[in-house]
C-alpha atoms as an extended CHARMM CRD file, in Angstrom:
* protein
*
       239  EXT
         1         1  MET       CA             -2.8760000000       15.1100000000       25.8340000000  PROA      1               0.0000000000
         2         2  PRO       CA             -0.8320000000       12.3570000000       23.9550000000  PROA      2               0.0000000000
         3         3  VAL       CA              1.0160000000        9.3920000000       25.5270000000  PROA      3               0.0000000000
         4         4  LYS       CA              3.9180000000        7.1880000000       24.0660000000  PROA      4               0.0000000000
         5         5  TRP       CA              5.7950000000        4.1450000000       25.3840000000  PROA      5               0.0000000000
         6         6  ASN       CA              8.7320000000        6.3200000000       25.6110000000  PROA      6               0.0000000000
         7         7  PHE       CA              7.1990000000        9.0970000000       27.5380000000  PROA      7               0.0000000000
         8         8  LYS       CA             10.4740000000       10.9960000000       27.7660000000  PROA      8               0.0000000000
         9         9  ASP       CA             10.2350000000       11.7700000000       24.0530000000  PROA      9               0.0000000000
        10        10  THR       CA             11.0240000000       15.3770000000       23.6950000000  PROA      10              0.0000000000
        11        11  SER       CA              8.0940000000       15.7190000000       21.2740000000  PROA      11              0.0000000000
        12        12  ILE       CA              5.6250000000       14.7790000000       24.0200000000  PROA      12              0.0000000000
        13        13  LYS       CA              7.1940000000       16.9550000000       26.7190000000  PROA      13              0.0000000000
        14        14  LYS       CA              6.9220000000       19.9370000000       24.3200000000  PROA      14              0.0000000000
        15        15  LYS       CA              3.2460000000       19.2790000000       23.6020000000  PROA      15              0.0000000000
        16        16  TYR       CA              2.6250000000       19.1910000000       27.4300000000  PROA      16              0.0000000000
        17        17  ASP       CA              4.6370000000       22.5460000000       27.6050000000  PROA      17              0.0000000000
        18        18  GLU       CA              2.6310000000       24.0760000000       24.7770000000  PROA      18              0.0000000000
        19        19  PHE       CA             -0.6210000000       23.4950000000       26.7340000000  PROA      19              0.0000000000
        20        20  ASP       CA              0.7170000000       24.5070000000       29.9860000000  PROA      20              0.0000000000
        21        21  LYS       CA              0.5430000000       21.0060000000       31.5190000000  PROA      21              0.0000000000
        22        22  LYS       CA              4.3040000000       20.8640000000       32.8790000000  PROA      22              0.0000000000
        23        23  GLN       CA              3.1810000000       19.6230000000       36.2300000000  PROA      23              0.0000000000
        24        24  GLU       CA              0.9180000000       16.8220000000       34.8330000000  PROA      24              0.0000000000
        25        25  TYR       CA              3.7850000000       15.9640000000       32.5730000000  PROA      25              0.0000000000
        26        26  LYS       CA              6.0900000000       15.4990000000       35.5350000000  PROA      26              0.0000000000
        27        27  LYS       CA              3.5630000000       13.4630000000       37.4570000000  PROA      27              0.0000000000
        28        28  MET       CA              2.8260000000       11.2010000000       34.4870000000  PROA      28              0.0000000000
        29        29  LEU       CA              6.5140000000       10.5780000000       33.8710000000  PROA      29              0.0000000000
        30        30  ALA       CA              7.0180000000        9.6840000000       37.4050000000  PROA      30              0.0000000000
        31        31  GLU       CA              4.1030000000        7.1060000000       37.3200000000  PROA      31              0.0000000000
        32        32  SER       CA              4.7410000000        5.9710000000       33.7080000000  PROA      32              0.0000000000
        33        33  ARG       CA              5.1770000000        2.4980000000       34.6030000000  PROA      33              0.0000000000
        34        34  ASN       CA              1.8880000000        2.2100000000       36.3020000000  PROA      34              0.0000000000
        35        35  TRP       CA             -0.3420000000        4.1080000000       33.8150000000  PROA      35              0.0000000000
        36        36  ARG       CA              1.2250000000        2.2470000000       30.8560000000  PROA      36              0.0000000000
        37        37  LEU       CA              0.2630000000       -1.1640000000       32.2980000000  PROA      37              0.0000000000
        38        38  GLU       CA             -3.0310000000        0.0440000000       33.3320000000  PROA      38              0.0000000000
        39        39  MET       CA             -3.9880000000        1.3180000000       29.9390000000  PROA      39              0.0000000000
        40        40  LEU       CA             -3.1750000000       -2.0940000000       28.4640000000  PROA      40              0.0000000000
        41        41  ARG       CA             -5.2320000000       -3.6940000000       31.2380000000  PROA      41              0.0000000000
        42        42  GLN       CA             -8.4330000000       -1.5950000000       30.5090000000  PROA      42              0.0000000000
        43        43  VAL       CA             -8.5660000000       -2.5290000000       26.8510000000  PROA      43              0.0000000000
        44        44  ASN       CA             -7.5430000000       -6.0050000000       27.2710000000  PROA      44              0.0000000000
        45        45  ASP       CA            -11.0810000000       -7.4010000000       26.6470000000  PROA      45              0.0000000000
        46        46  ILE       CA            -11.6540000000       -5.4370000000       23.3940000000  PROA      46              0.0000000000
        47        47  GLU       CA            -10.9170000000       -7.7200000000       20.1250000000  PROA      47              0.0000000000
        48        48  TYR       CA             -7.7570000000       -6.6700000000       18.4590000000  PROA      48              0.0000000000
        49        49  GLN       CA             -4.6980000000       -8.4210000000       16.8390000000  PROA      49              0.0000000000
        50        50  VAL       CA             -0.9530000000       -7.4230000000       17.0500000000  PROA      50              0.0000000000
        51        51  ILE       CA              1.3950000000       -7.9930000000       14.1580000000  PROA      51              0.0000000000
        52        52  VAL       CA              5.0480000000       -6.8750000000       14.7360000000  PROA      52              0.0000000000
        53        53  SER       CA              7.8580000000       -7.0120000000       12.1620000000  PROA      53              0.0000000000
        54        54  CYS       CA             11.2940000000       -7.1400000000       13.6030000000  PROA      54              0.0000000000
        55        55  ILE       CA             14.7410000000       -6.3770000000       11.8730000000  PROA      55              0.0000000000
        56        56  GLU       CA             18.2480000000       -5.7180000000       13.6740000000  PROA      56              0.0000000000
        57        57  ALA       CA             20.5790000000       -3.1460000000       12.7640000000  PROA      57              0.0000000000
        58        58  HSD       CA             24.1480000000       -4.3940000000       12.8770000000  PROA      58              0.0000000000
        59        59  SER       CA             25.9940000000       -1.1580000000       12.7590000000  PROA      59              0.0000000000
        60        60  GLU       CA             26.4560000000        1.3690000000       15.5870000000  PROA      60              0.0000000000
        61        61  GLU       CA             27.2110000000        3.9610000000       13.1300000000  PROA      61              0.0000000000
        62        62  LYS       CA             24.1980000000        6.2990000000       12.5600000000  PROA      62              0.0000000000
        63        63  ASP       CA             25.1350000000        7.2160000000        9.2630000000  PROA      63              0.0000000000
        64        64  VAL       CA             25.2440000000        3.7180000000        8.0240000000  PROA      64              0.0000000000
        65        65  ILE       CA             21.8370000000        2.9400000000        9.5070000000  PROA      65              0.0000000000
        66        66  GLN       CA             20.4940000000        6.1540000000        7.9330000000  PROA      66              0.0000000000
        67        67  ARG       CA             21.5710000000        5.0380000000        4.5900000000  PROA      67              0.0000000000
        68        68  VAL       CA             19.8210000000        1.6990000000        4.8650000000  PROA      68              0.0000000000
        69        69  LYS       CA             16.7550000000        2.9720000000        6.9600000000  PROA      69              0.0000000000
        70        70  ASN       CA             14.4100000000        3.3650000000        4.0480000000  PROA      70              0.0000000000
        71        71  ASP       CA             14.9170000000       -0.1440000000        2.8020000000  PROA      71              0.0000000000
        72        72  LEU       CA             14.5260000000       -1.6130000000        6.2560000000  PROA      72              0.0000000000
        73        73  ASN       CA             11.2710000000        0.5410000000        6.7530000000  PROA      73              0.0000000000
        74        74  THR       CA              9.9070000000       -0.9160000000        3.4880000000  PROA      74              0.0000000000
        75        75  TYR       CA             10.8560000000       -4.4970000000        4.3110000000  PROA      75              0.0000000000
        76        76  CYS       CA              9.2070000000       -4.4460000000        7.9310000000  PROA      76              0.0000000000
        77        77  PHE       CA              6.0290000000       -2.6950000000        6.4260000000  PROA      77              0.0000000000
        78        78  GLU       CA              5.8530000000       -5.3540000000        3.7230000000  PROA      78              0.0000000000
        79        79  ASN       CA              6.0610000000       -8.1030000000        6.3610000000  PROA      79              0.0000000000
        80        80  VAL       CA              3.0970000000       -6.5620000000        8.1870000000  PROA      80              0.0000000000
        81        81  LEU       CA              1.1820000000       -6.0630000000        5.0640000000  PROA      81              0.0000000000
        82        82  MET       CA              1.3630000000       -9.5450000000        3.8550000000  PROA      82              0.0000000000
        83        83  ARG       CA              0.0210000000      -10.8390000000        7.0550000000  PROA      83              0.0000000000
        84        84  ALA       CA             -2.9290000000       -8.2810000000        7.0250000000  PROA      84              0.0000000000
        85        85  GLY       CA             -3.6220000000       -9.4910000000        3.5770000000  PROA      85              0.0000000000
        86        86  LEU       CA             -4.0860000000      -13.1990000000        4.7510000000  PROA      86              0.0000000000
        87        87  GLU       CA             -6.1840000000      -11.8320000000        7.5090000000  PROA      87              0.0000000000
        88        88  ALA       CA             -8.3230000000       -9.9020000000        4.8080000000  PROA      88              0.0000000000
        89        89  LYS       CA             -8.4270000000      -12.9820000000        2.3920000000  PROA      89              0.0000000000
        90        90  GLU       CA             -9.9370000000      -14.9300000000        5.3970000000  PROA      90              0.0000000000
        91        91  LEU       CA            -12.3590000000      -12.3920000000        7.0120000000  PROA      91              0.0000000000
        92        92  GLY       CA            -13.3120000000      -10.2270000000        3.9780000000  PROA      92              0.0000000000
        93        93  GLY       CA            -14.6540000000       -6.6430000000        4.4840000000  PROA      93              0.0000000000
        94        94  LYS       CA            -12.8940000000       -3.2840000000        3.9630000000  PROA      94              0.0000000000
        95        95  TRP       CA             -9.3870000000       -2.6850000000        5.0390000000  PROA      95              0.0000000000
        96        96  GLN       CA             -7.2850000000        0.6180000000        5.6270000000  PROA      96              0.0000000000
        97        97  CYS       CA             -3.7650000000        1.0820000000        6.5680000000  PROA      97              0.0000000000
        98        98  VAL       CA             -3.2350000000        4.0760000000        8.8670000000  PROA      98              0.0000000000
        99        99  LEU       CA              0.4000000000        5.0270000000        9.5950000000  PROA      99              0.0000000000
       100       100  ASP       CA              2.1500000000        7.3170000000       11.9150000000  PROA      100             0.0000000000
       101       101  TRP       CA              3.5040000000       10.4240000000       10.1420000000  PROA      101             0.0000000000
       102       102  PRO       CA              6.8090000000        9.0400000000        8.2700000000  PROA      102             0.0000000000
       103       103  PRO       CA             10.3090000000        9.7760000000        9.5080000000  PROA      103             0.0000000000
       104       104  ASP       CA             11.7120000000       12.8390000000        7.9060000000  PROA      104             0.0000000000
       105       105  ASN       CA              8.4110000000       13.4790000000        6.1870000000  PROA      105             0.0000000000
       106       106  ASP       CA              9.3060000000       10.8350000000        3.5800000000  PROA      106             0.0000000000
       107       107  SER       CA              6.4290000000        8.4550000000        2.7240000000  PROA      107             0.0000000000
       108       108  LYS       CA              8.3370000000        6.7110000000        0.0390000000  PROA      108             0.0000000000
       109       109  PRO       CA              9.3270000000        3.6890000000        1.7070000000  PROA      109             0.0000000000
       110       110  PHE       CA              5.8430000000        2.9190000000        2.6880000000  PROA      110             0.0000000000
       111       111  ASP       CA              4.3480000000        4.0890000000       -0.6590000000  PROA      111             0.0000000000
       112       112  ARG       CA              6.6890000000        1.9340000000       -2.5020000000  PROA      112             0.0000000000
       113       113  GLY       CA              5.8180000000       -1.1990000000       -0.5310000000  PROA      113             0.0000000000
       114       114  TYR       CA              2.0630000000       -0.5930000000       -0.7080000000  PROA      114             0.0000000000
       115       115  TYR       CA              2.0750000000        0.0070000000       -4.3960000000  PROA      115             0.0000000000
       116       116  ARG       CA              3.8370000000       -3.4000000000       -5.1810000000  PROA      116             0.0000000000
       117       117  LEU       CA              1.3760000000       -5.4210000000       -2.8650000000  PROA      117             0.0000000000
       118       118  PHE       CA             -1.7350000000       -3.4940000000       -3.6650000000  PROA      118             0.0000000000
       119       119  HSD       CA             -1.5270000000       -3.8040000000       -7.4200000000  PROA      119             0.0000000000
       120       120  PHE       CA              0.6660000000       -6.8190000000       -7.9650000000  PROA      120             0.0000000000
       121       121  GLY       CA              0.8910000000       -9.0050000000       -4.7940000000  PROA      121             0.0000000000
       122       122  LYS       CA              4.5200000000       -8.6670000000       -4.6760000000  PROA      122             0.0000000000
       123       123  ALA       CA              6.8630000000       -7.3920000000       -2.0740000000  PROA      123             0.0000000000
       124       124  SER       CA             10.7800000000       -6.7710000000       -2.3350000000  PROA      124             0.0000000000
       125       125  SER       CA             11.0890000000      -10.6910000000       -2.6980000000  PROA      125             0.0000000000
       126       126  PRO       CA             10.6040000000      -11.8770000000       -6.2510000000  PROA      126             0.0000000000
       127       127  ARG       CA              8.2640000000      -14.4940000000       -4.7040000000  PROA      127             0.0000000000
       128       128  PRO       CA              4.4500000000      -13.5000000000       -4.7350000000  PROA      128             0.0000000000
       129       129  ALA       CA              2.5330000000      -12.8140000000       -1.4970000000  PROA      129             0.0000000000
       130       130  LEU       CA              0.2500000000      -15.5290000000       -0.4990000000  PROA      130             0.0000000000
       131       131  SER       CA             -2.6610000000      -13.2070000000       -0.1870000000  PROA      131             0.0000000000
       132       132  GLY       CA             -2.3770000000      -12.1290000000       -3.7110000000  PROA      132             0.0000000000
       133       133  PRO       CA             -2.8980000000       -8.3440000000       -4.7880000000  PROA      133             0.0000000000
       134       134  LEU       CA             -4.4150000000       -6.4020000000       -1.8920000000  PROA      134             0.0000000000
       135       135  GLU       CA             -6.5580000000       -4.5450000000       -4.3110000000  PROA      135             0.0000000000
       136       136  LEU       CA             -8.8680000000       -7.8080000000       -4.6610000000  PROA      136             0.0000000000
       137       137  LEU       CA             -9.0650000000       -8.1140000000       -0.8240000000  PROA      137             0.0000000000
       138       138  GLY       CA            -10.9080000000       -4.8740000000       -0.0170000000  PROA      138             0.0000000000
       139       139  PHE       CA             -7.8750000000       -2.6390000000        0.8340000000  PROA      139             0.0000000000
       140       140  SER       CA             -8.1570000000        1.0620000000        0.3880000000  PROA      140             0.0000000000
       141       141  HSD       CA             -6.3090000000        2.3860000000       -2.7870000000  PROA      141             0.0000000000
       142       142  SER       CA             -3.8460000000        4.5860000000       -0.8480000000  PROA      142             0.0000000000
       143       143  LEU       CA             -2.2990000000        4.7470000000        2.4740000000  PROA      143             0.0000000000
       144       144  HSD       CA             -3.5340000000        7.3300000000        5.2160000000  PROA      144             0.0000000000
       145       145  PHE       CA             -1.0240000000        9.0240000000        7.4550000000  PROA      145             0.0000000000
       146       146  THR       CA             -1.6700000000       10.9000000000       10.8690000000  PROA      146             0.0000000000
       147       147  ARG       CA              0.2890000000       12.3070000000       13.6810000000  PROA      147             0.0000000000
       148       148  ALA       CA              0.3190000000       10.2230000000       16.8170000000  PROA      148             0.0000000000
       149       149  ASN       CA             -0.3310000000       13.4310000000       18.8970000000  PROA      149             0.0000000000
       150       150  HSD       CA             -3.6610000000       13.4910000000       17.3900000000  PROA      150             0.0000000000
       151       151  SER       CA             -4.5710000000        9.9060000000       17.3400000000  PROA      151             0.0000000000
       152       152  PRO       CA             -5.4030000000        7.7740000000       20.3730000000  PROA      152             0.0000000000
       153       153  LEU       CA             -5.1580000000        4.6430000000       18.3120000000  PROA      153             0.0000000000
       154       154  MET       CA             -1.6330000000        5.3960000000       17.0120000000  PROA      154             0.0000000000
       155       155  GLN       CA             -0.6760000000        6.1940000000       20.5510000000  PROA      155             0.0000000000
       156       156  PHE       CA             -2.1310000000        2.7230000000       21.6440000000  PROA      156             0.0000000000
       157       157  ALA       CA             -0.3110000000        1.1660000000       18.8370000000  PROA      157             0.0000000000
       158       158  ASP       CA              3.0870000000        2.8710000000       19.8900000000  PROA      158             0.0000000000
       159       159  LEU       CA              2.5250000000        1.3900000000       23.4310000000  PROA      159             0.0000000000
       160       160  VAL       CA              2.1550000000       -2.1550000000       22.1620000000  PROA      160             0.0000000000
       161       161  LEU       CA              4.9870000000       -1.7500000000       19.7340000000  PROA      161             0.0000000000
       162       162  GLY       CA              7.2520000000       -0.1330000000       22.5000000000  PROA      162             0.0000000000
       163       163  ALA       CA              6.4500000000       -2.8670000000       24.9180000000  PROA      163             0.0000000000
       164       164  THR       CA              7.2750000000       -5.6500000000       22.2960000000  PROA      164             0.0000000000
       165       165  ARG       CA             10.5270000000       -4.1080000000       21.4760000000  PROA      165             0.0000000000
       166       166  ASP       CA             11.5550000000       -3.4910000000       25.0570000000  PROA      166             0.0000000000
       167       167  HSD       CA             10.5030000000       -7.1380000000       25.9830000000  PROA      167             0.0000000000
       168       168  ILE       CA             12.6080000000       -8.6780000000       23.1350000000  PROA      168             0.0000000000
       169       169  GLU       CA             15.7190000000       -6.4590000000       23.8960000000  PROA      169             0.0000000000
       170       170  CYS       CA             15.4750000000       -7.2270000000       27.7550000000  PROA      170             0.0000000000
       171       171  LYS       CA             15.3820000000      -11.0630000000       26.8450000000  PROA      171             0.0000000000
       172       172  ILE       CA             18.2640000000      -10.7980000000       24.3140000000  PROA      172             0.0000000000
       173       173  GLN       CA             20.2930000000       -8.9390000000       26.7180000000  PROA      173             0.0000000000
       174       174  GLY       CA             19.7830000000      -11.4320000000       29.4650000000  PROA      174             0.0000000000
       175       175  ARG       CA             17.7500000000       -9.2710000000       32.0830000000  PROA      175             0.0000000000
       176       176  ASP       CA             15.1090000000      -10.9510000000       34.1680000000  PROA      176             0.0000000000
       177       177  SER       CA             12.3160000000       -8.5620000000       33.4670000000  PROA      177             0.0000000000
       178       178  SER       CA             11.3060000000       -5.1220000000       32.1770000000  PROA      178             0.0000000000
       179       179  VAL       CA              8.2420000000       -2.8830000000       32.0020000000  PROA      179             0.0000000000
       180       180  GLY       CA              7.9290000000       -4.2370000000       28.4510000000  PROA      180             0.0000000000
       181       181  THR       CA              8.0910000000       -7.7670000000       29.7020000000  PROA      181             0.0000000000
       182       182  GLU       CA              5.2550000000       -6.9960000000       32.1440000000  PROA      182             0.0000000000
       183       183  ALA       CA              3.2310000000       -5.2910000000       29.4420000000  PROA      183             0.0000000000
       184       184  VAL       CA              3.5790000000       -8.1300000000       26.9040000000  PROA      184             0.0000000000
       185       185  GLU       CA              2.3140000000      -10.3860000000       29.5460000000  PROA      185             0.0000000000
       186       186  ILE       CA             -0.8060000000       -8.5040000000       29.6840000000  PROA      186             0.0000000000
       187       187  PHE       CA             -1.5790000000       -8.3660000000       25.9480000000  PROA      187             0.0000000000
       188       188  TYR       CA              0.3050000000      -11.7140000000       24.9800000000  PROA      188             0.0000000000
       189       189  ASP       CA             -2.9980000000      -13.4400000000       23.6300000000  PROA      189             0.0000000000
       190       190  HSD       CA             -3.5750000000      -10.4520000000       21.3680000000  PROA      190             0.0000000000
       191       191  TYR       CA             -0.4420000000      -11.5420000000       19.1460000000  PROA      191             0.0000000000
       192       192  ARG       CA             -1.6170000000      -12.8280000000       15.8560000000  PROA      192             0.0000000000
       193       193  ASN       CA             -1.0410000000      -16.7830000000       16.0570000000  PROA      193             0.0000000000
       194       194  HSD       CA             -1.6600000000      -19.9350000000       14.4730000000  PROA      194             0.0000000000
       195       195  LYS       CA             -2.9480000000      -22.4440000000       16.9390000000  PROA      195             0.0000000000
       196       196  GLY       CA             -1.2790000000      -20.6080000000       19.8290000000  PROA      196             0.0000000000
       197       197  THR       CA              2.1110000000      -20.0170000000       17.8480000000  PROA      197             0.0000000000
       198       198  VAL       CA              3.1920000000      -16.4990000000       17.9830000000  PROA      198             0.0000000000
       199       199  PRO       CA              6.4390000000      -16.5660000000       16.0210000000  PROA      199             0.0000000000
       200       200  ARG       CA              6.1540000000      -16.0750000000       12.0910000000  PROA      200             0.0000000000
       201       201  TYR       CA              2.6040000000      -15.0950000000       12.5840000000  PROA      201             0.0000000000
       202       202  GLY       CA              2.3190000000      -12.1840000000       15.2370000000  PROA      202             0.0000000000
       203       203  VAL       CA              6.0150000000      -11.4370000000       15.6280000000  PROA      203             0.0000000000
       204       204  ILE       CA              8.0520000000      -11.8140000000       12.3640000000  PROA      204             0.0000000000
       205       205  ALA       CA             11.7680000000      -11.6080000000       12.4830000000  PROA      205             0.0000000000
       206       206  SER       CA             13.6780000000      -11.1770000000        9.3420000000  PROA      206             0.0000000000
       207       207  THR       CA             14.7010000000      -14.6180000000        7.9120000000  PROA      207             0.0000000000
       208       208  SER       CA             18.0870000000      -13.2260000000        6.6610000000  PROA      208             0.0000000000
       209       209  ASN       CA             19.0590000000      -13.0390000000       10.3360000000  PROA      209             0.0000000000
       210       210  PRO       CA             19.0140000000      -16.5940000000       11.9940000000  PROA      210             0.0000000000
       211       211  SER       CA             20.1660000000      -15.3180000000       15.2830000000  PROA      211             0.0000000000
       212       212  LEU       CA             17.1790000000      -12.9580000000       15.5400000000  PROA      212             0.0000000000
       213       213  VAL       CA             14.6820000000      -15.7850000000       14.3300000000  PROA      213             0.0000000000
       214       214  GLU       CA             16.0740000000      -17.9790000000       16.9270000000  PROA      214             0.0000000000
       215       215  ASN       CA             15.7690000000      -15.2050000000       19.7050000000  PROA      215             0.0000000000
       216       216  VAL       CA             12.1640000000      -14.6080000000       18.6040000000  PROA      216             0.0000000000
       217       217  GLN       CA             11.3370000000      -18.3960000000       18.6380000000  PROA      217             0.0000000000
       218       218  ASN       CA             12.6710000000      -18.5810000000       22.0860000000  PROA      218             0.0000000000
       219       219  ILE       CA             11.2660000000      -15.2780000000       23.5320000000  PROA      219             0.0000000000
       220       220  PHE       CA              7.6610000000      -16.1260000000       22.4600000000  PROA      220             0.0000000000
       221       221  GLN       CA              7.5720000000      -19.8960000000       23.1640000000  PROA      221             0.0000000000
       222       222  ARG       CA              4.3090000000      -19.5970000000       25.1740000000  PROA      222             0.0000000000
       223       223  LYS       CA              1.1500000000      -20.4520000000       23.2020000000  PROA      223             0.0000000000
       224       224  ALA       CA             -1.3250000000      -17.6430000000       22.9800000000  PROA      224             0.0000000000
       225       225  ASN       CA             -4.7800000000      -18.4330000000       24.0470000000  PROA      225             0.0000000000
       226       226  ASN       CA             -6.4830000000      -16.0850000000       21.6270000000  PROA      226             0.0000000000
       227       227  ALA       CA             -9.0980000000      -17.8660000000       19.5860000000  PROA      227             0.0000000000
       228       228  LEU       CA             -8.3890000000      -15.8510000000       16.3660000000  PROA      228             0.0000000000
       229       229  GLN       CA             -6.3800000000      -18.4050000000       14.2840000000  PROA      229             0.0000000000
       230       230  PRO       CA             -5.4700000000      -17.2740000000       10.8100000000  PROA      230             0.0000000000
       231       231  THR       CA             -5.3660000000      -19.3920000000        7.8130000000  PROA      231             0.0000000000
       232       232  PRO       CA             -2.1840000000      -21.7350000000        7.8690000000  PROA      232             0.0000000000
       233       233  GLN       CA              0.8520000000      -20.1400000000        5.9310000000  PROA      233             0.0000000000
       234       234  SER       CA              3.9460000000      -22.2310000000        6.5510000000  PROA      234             0.0000000000
       235       235  SER       CA              6.0060000000      -20.4810000000        4.0160000000  PROA      235             0.0000000000
       236       236  ALA       CA              4.6550000000      -16.9460000000        4.5800000000  PROA      236             0.0000000000
       237       237  ALA       CA              7.8480000000      -15.8070000000        6.5540000000  PROA      237             0.0000000000
       238       238  GLU       CA              9.9720000000      -16.6750000000        3.5370000000  PROA      238             0.0000000000
       239       239  HSD       CA              8.8180000000      -13.9810000000        1.4060000000  PROA      239             0.0000000000
């Protein structure tokens, strides 16, 4: 059965109801803090890297956010892709991008970003990506989409992403701790980094928002101990 960071999500509850596992869902909901943290502990020795792109919505009006959502999705996706491209340039091999099923069944925001970076090595910014075109780095010609309910790896990605977001919001709001903060402490060394530095490498904030950039710098001050160190790219966050 599927799991998510937000286990209260109605889509998750419906899936447990569908398979007549209502009692199991209730039990897991009550114990969600424990099993989320334990799942992250159990896989902590596996080699993986985390890259998170952050952007902050300044409007509380849903219709305003909805109008710009596609552009924000493209921008965040491009930020992650450019870092993945640098990893591919360093490590070689074959690379495949598997995404959760797109919101509103609309893949265009992601297709658009992938197309530009794959063929031309360019994102929304006029400056080229430091990695060059993804086509030359072993990336698949097209994106692949799956539903999180059927993909354990996508569910794991949701746990990591949810924890990171919860941790950032917790610190910005001035709270001492949260489940997300506890989770991030478990997998902190898996954030992509350069000589231990996580901001701009593993957690990327929109450079058009100085306040968010500063918050991310403060929140992720601790050096990561992960030995995986990407090629230096001091200006990558500017693209």
